[in-house]
Short mmCIF file of C-alpha atoms in Angstrom, two decimals:
data_model
loop_
_atom_site.label_atom_id
_atom_site.label_comp_id
_atom_site.label_asym_id
_atom_site.label_seq_id
_atom_site.Cartn_x
_atom_site.Cartn_y
_atom_site.Cartn_z
CA UNK U 21 61.74 61.72 175.19
CA UNK U 22 64.46 60.75 172.77
CA UNK U 23 62.66 62.62 170.02
CA UNK U 24 62.58 65.79 172.15
CA UNK U 25 66.30 65.51 172.93
CA UNK U 26 67.08 65.08 169.25
CA UNK U 27 65.13 68.25 168.35
CA UNK U 28 66.89 70.17 171.12
CA UNK U 29 70.29 68.95 169.95
CA UNK U 30 69.55 69.98 166.36
CA UNK U 31 68.45 73.41 167.54
CA UNK U 32 71.72 73.88 169.44
CA UNK U 33 73.75 72.81 166.42
CA UNK U 34 71.75 74.99 164.06
CA UNK U 35 72.39 78.10 166.13
CA UNK U 36 76.14 78.40 165.44
CA UNK U 37 75.65 77.52 161.78
CA UNK U 38 73.17 80.36 161.34
CA UNK U 39 75.38 82.71 163.36
CA UNK U 40 78.42 81.80 161.29
CA UNK U 41 76.82 82.85 158.01
CA UNK U 42 77.68 86.60 158.33
CA UNK U 43 81.16 85.67 159.55
CA UNK U 44 81.66 83.42 156.55
CA UNK U 45 80.57 86.23 154.25
CA UNK U 46 82.97 88.64 155.94
CA UNK U 47 85.84 86.19 155.60
CA UNK U 48 85.07 85.75 151.92
CA UNK U 49 85.06 89.54 151.41
CA UNK U 50 88.38 89.90 153.20
CA UNK U 51 89.88 87.07 151.16
CA UNK U 52 88.78 88.75 147.93
CA UNK U 53 90.21 92.07 149.10
CA UNK U 54 93.56 90.49 149.98
CA UNK U 55 93.72 88.75 146.61
CA UNK U 56 93.17 92.10 144.86
CA UNK U 57 96.27 93.61 146.52
CA UNK U 58 99.43 93.35 144.45
CA UNK U 59 102.29 91.21 145.72
CA UNK U 60 104.52 94.28 146.20
CA UNK U 61 101.98 96.14 148.31
CA UNK U 62 101.11 93.04 150.34
CA UNK U 63 104.79 92.40 151.04
CA UNK U 64 105.14 95.96 152.33
CA UNK U 65 102.61 95.20 155.07
CA UNK U 66 104.69 92.30 156.38
CA UNK U 67 107.23 93.15 159.06
CA UNK U 68 110.73 92.54 157.79
CA UNK U 69 114.01 92.53 159.73
CA UNK U 70 115.28 96.09 159.91
CA UNK U 71 118.44 96.86 157.97
CA UNK U 72 120.98 98.89 159.93
CA UNK U 73 121.69 102.19 158.17
CA UNK U 74 124.44 104.75 158.53
CA UNK U 75 123.76 107.86 156.51
CA UNK U 76 127.31 108.46 155.30
CA UNK U 77 129.11 108.19 151.97
CA UNK U 78 131.96 106.17 153.49
CA UNK U 79 129.59 103.59 154.98
CA UNK U 80 127.66 103.31 151.72
CA UNK U 81 130.83 103.07 149.62
CA UNK U 82 131.98 100.06 151.64
CA UNK U 83 128.78 98.10 151.01
CA UNK U 84 128.31 95.39 148.42
CA UNK U 85 124.54 95.42 147.95
CA UNK U 86 123.05 92.60 145.88
CA UNK U 87 119.45 91.88 144.97
CA UNK U 88 118.63 94.51 142.40
CA UNK U 89 115.38 94.21 140.45
CA UNK U 90 113.14 96.27 138.18
CA UNK U 91 111.70 98.25 141.09
CA UNK U 92 115.09 99.15 142.58
CA UNK U 93 116.28 100.13 139.09
CA UNK U 94 113.36 102.57 138.75
CA UNK U 95 114.09 103.96 142.21
CA UNK U 96 117.81 104.35 141.44
CA UNK U 97 117.00 106.30 138.28
CA UNK U 98 114.63 108.60 140.18
CA UNK U 99 117.19 109.21 142.92
CA UNK U 100 119.87 109.98 140.35
CA UNK U 101 117.82 112.63 138.58
CA UNK U 102 116.01 113.98 141.65
CA UNK U 103 118.64 113.82 144.39
CA UNK U 104 122.12 112.88 143.20
CA UNK U 105 123.51 116.18 144.52
CA UNK U 106 122.01 115.60 147.96
CA UNK U 107 123.68 114.04 150.97
CA UNK U 108 123.21 110.33 151.59
CA UNK U 109 120.58 111.26 154.17
CA UNK U 110 118.78 113.38 151.59
CA UNK U 111 118.82 110.55 149.06
CA UNK U 112 117.35 108.12 151.56
CA UNK U 113 114.70 110.72 152.40
CA UNK U 114 113.59 111.07 148.76
CA UNK U 115 113.48 107.27 148.49
CA UNK U 116 111.22 107.19 151.57
CA UNK U 117 108.71 109.49 149.87
CA UNK U 118 108.49 107.21 146.83
CA UNK U 119 108.06 104.06 148.93
CA UNK U 120 105.52 105.79 151.18
CA UNK U 121 103.50 106.45 148.04
CA UNK U 122 103.76 102.80 147.02
CA UNK U 123 102.22 101.88 150.38
CA UNK U 124 99.40 104.41 149.99
CA UNK U 125 96.16 103.42 148.27
CA UNK U 126 96.14 106.88 146.64
CA UNK U 127 99.05 106.00 144.35
CA UNK U 128 100.18 103.13 142.11
CA UNK U 129 101.33 100.05 144.02
CA UNK U 130 104.80 99.66 142.49
CA UNK U 131 107.89 101.87 142.60
CA UNK U 132 107.97 102.18 138.82
CA UNK U 133 104.26 102.98 138.75
CA UNK U 134 104.64 105.75 141.33
CA UNK U 135 107.61 107.32 139.54
CA UNK U 136 106.00 107.31 136.11
CA UNK U 137 102.50 108.26 137.23
CA UNK U 138 101.23 110.93 134.84
CA UNK U 139 104.25 110.73 132.53
CA UNK U 140 103.29 111.85 129.04
CA UNK U 141 100.35 113.99 130.21
CA UNK U 142 100.82 117.74 130.41
CA UNK U 143 101.22 119.01 133.99
CA UNK U 144 100.49 115.51 135.35
CA UNK U 145 104.03 114.26 135.99
CA UNK U 146 104.79 113.51 139.62
CA UNK U 147 108.57 113.70 139.10
CA UNK U 148 109.84 116.44 136.81
CA UNK U 149 112.62 114.48 135.14
CA UNK U 150 110.10 112.05 133.60
CA UNK U 151 108.51 114.77 131.47
CA UNK U 152 111.08 117.55 131.04
CA UNK U 153 111.77 116.57 127.45
CA UNK U 154 115.38 115.58 128.14
CA UNK U 155 116.75 112.11 127.61
CA UNK U 156 117.57 110.28 130.85
CA UNK U 157 121.34 109.95 130.44
CA UNK U 158 123.51 108.72 133.35
CA UNK U 159 126.59 110.96 132.99
CA UNK U 160 128.04 110.34 136.45
CA UNK U 161 128.58 106.60 137.08
CA UNK U 162 129.95 107.15 140.60
CA UNK U 163 126.86 109.11 141.63
CA UNK U 164 124.64 106.45 140.09
CA UNK U 165 126.47 103.67 141.94
CA UNK U 166 125.72 105.43 145.22
CA UNK U 167 122.01 106.01 144.59
CA UNK U 168 121.73 102.46 143.24
CA UNK U 169 122.87 101.16 146.63
CA UNK U 170 120.38 103.44 148.39
CA UNK U 171 117.61 102.17 146.11
CA UNK U 172 118.42 98.51 146.68
CA UNK U 173 118.59 98.94 150.45
CA UNK U 174 115.26 100.73 150.53
CA UNK U 175 113.48 98.19 148.34
CA UNK U 176 114.90 95.43 150.55
CA UNK U 177 113.28 96.98 153.62
CA UNK U 178 115.60 99.62 155.08
CA UNK U 179 113.91 101.66 157.83
CA UNK U 180 112.02 104.83 156.95
CA UNK U 181 112.70 107.10 159.87
CA UNK U 182 113.77 110.37 158.26
CA UNK U 183 110.59 111.97 156.90
CA UNK U 184 107.79 110.90 159.25
CA UNK U 185 105.67 109.33 156.52
CA UNK U 186 106.16 112.09 153.94
CA UNK U 187 104.49 111.63 150.55
CA UNK U 188 105.65 114.89 148.95
CA UNK U 189 108.74 117.04 148.71
CA UNK U 190 109.99 120.08 146.83
CA UNK U 191 113.19 122.08 146.66
CA UNK U 192 113.58 125.32 148.55
CA UNK U 193 113.59 127.13 145.20
CA UNK U 194 109.88 126.56 144.55
CA UNK U 195 106.64 126.98 146.49
CA UNK U 196 103.86 124.72 145.16
CA UNK U 197 100.27 125.43 146.21
CA UNK U 198 99.88 122.14 148.08
CA UNK U 199 102.78 123.10 150.37
CA UNK U 200 100.48 125.68 152.00
CA UNK U 201 98.08 123.03 153.27
CA UNK U 202 100.14 119.85 153.66
CA UNK U 203 101.92 119.57 157.02
CA UNK U 204 105.70 119.81 156.66
CA UNK U 205 107.44 116.90 158.36
CA UNK U 206 111.10 117.86 157.97
CA UNK U 207 113.72 119.63 155.88
CA UNK U 208 116.82 117.78 154.68
CA UNK U 209 119.34 119.46 152.43
CA UNK U 210 117.58 121.45 149.71
CA UNK U 211 114.26 119.61 150.10
CA UNK U 212 111.22 120.27 152.28
CA UNK U 213 109.15 117.14 153.02
CA UNK U 214 105.39 116.97 153.57
CA UNK U 215 102.73 114.43 154.42
CA UNK U 216 99.46 114.48 152.51
CA UNK U 217 96.60 115.01 155.00
CA UNK U 218 94.29 112.05 155.57
CA UNK U 219 90.96 112.61 153.88
CA UNK U 220 87.97 111.47 155.90
CA UNK U 221 84.91 110.21 154.04
CA UNK U 222 81.73 112.24 154.35
CA UNK U 223 78.28 110.71 154.79
#
């Protein structure tokens, strides 16, 4: 009798162990996948306290924004050469596009990587100023100070509520081919903003 109970008990215990094997494998796969994600991209998935934003020059001018790093420096440079003549709202919108790309698996996973993607390869630059042949010279310190604050706020987790997830933009002066198929999300200042359509895998 005792022998029969022992066998039954072992069978009960063995059941969950066998059932847990696929779960264990799945957990291991997920752990490996998480470890392969860069720290910057992983941090972007974590909910951070929202920074209150007022899209005005006066509000921005009164801020003392600390915490600059390599990524915010790259973003500030891009905003200076791509959007320094835009309104504060327009500068935040361009910054949203760059950070939306950082969060997308289709692009590099750092701000600097996104901005310099394709630089040095003919017709491959994502941002014109990185391959127009001109030296990147900051001639307007006041304009740079403003976009530098925008960049730092955005890298620190400012809300992205202007462009509805846009990953592309262009000025009104041009009409790239992709603009005919990408849905336009908004227009701010001289820029139209678009979101790259989600591509579904085919079996």
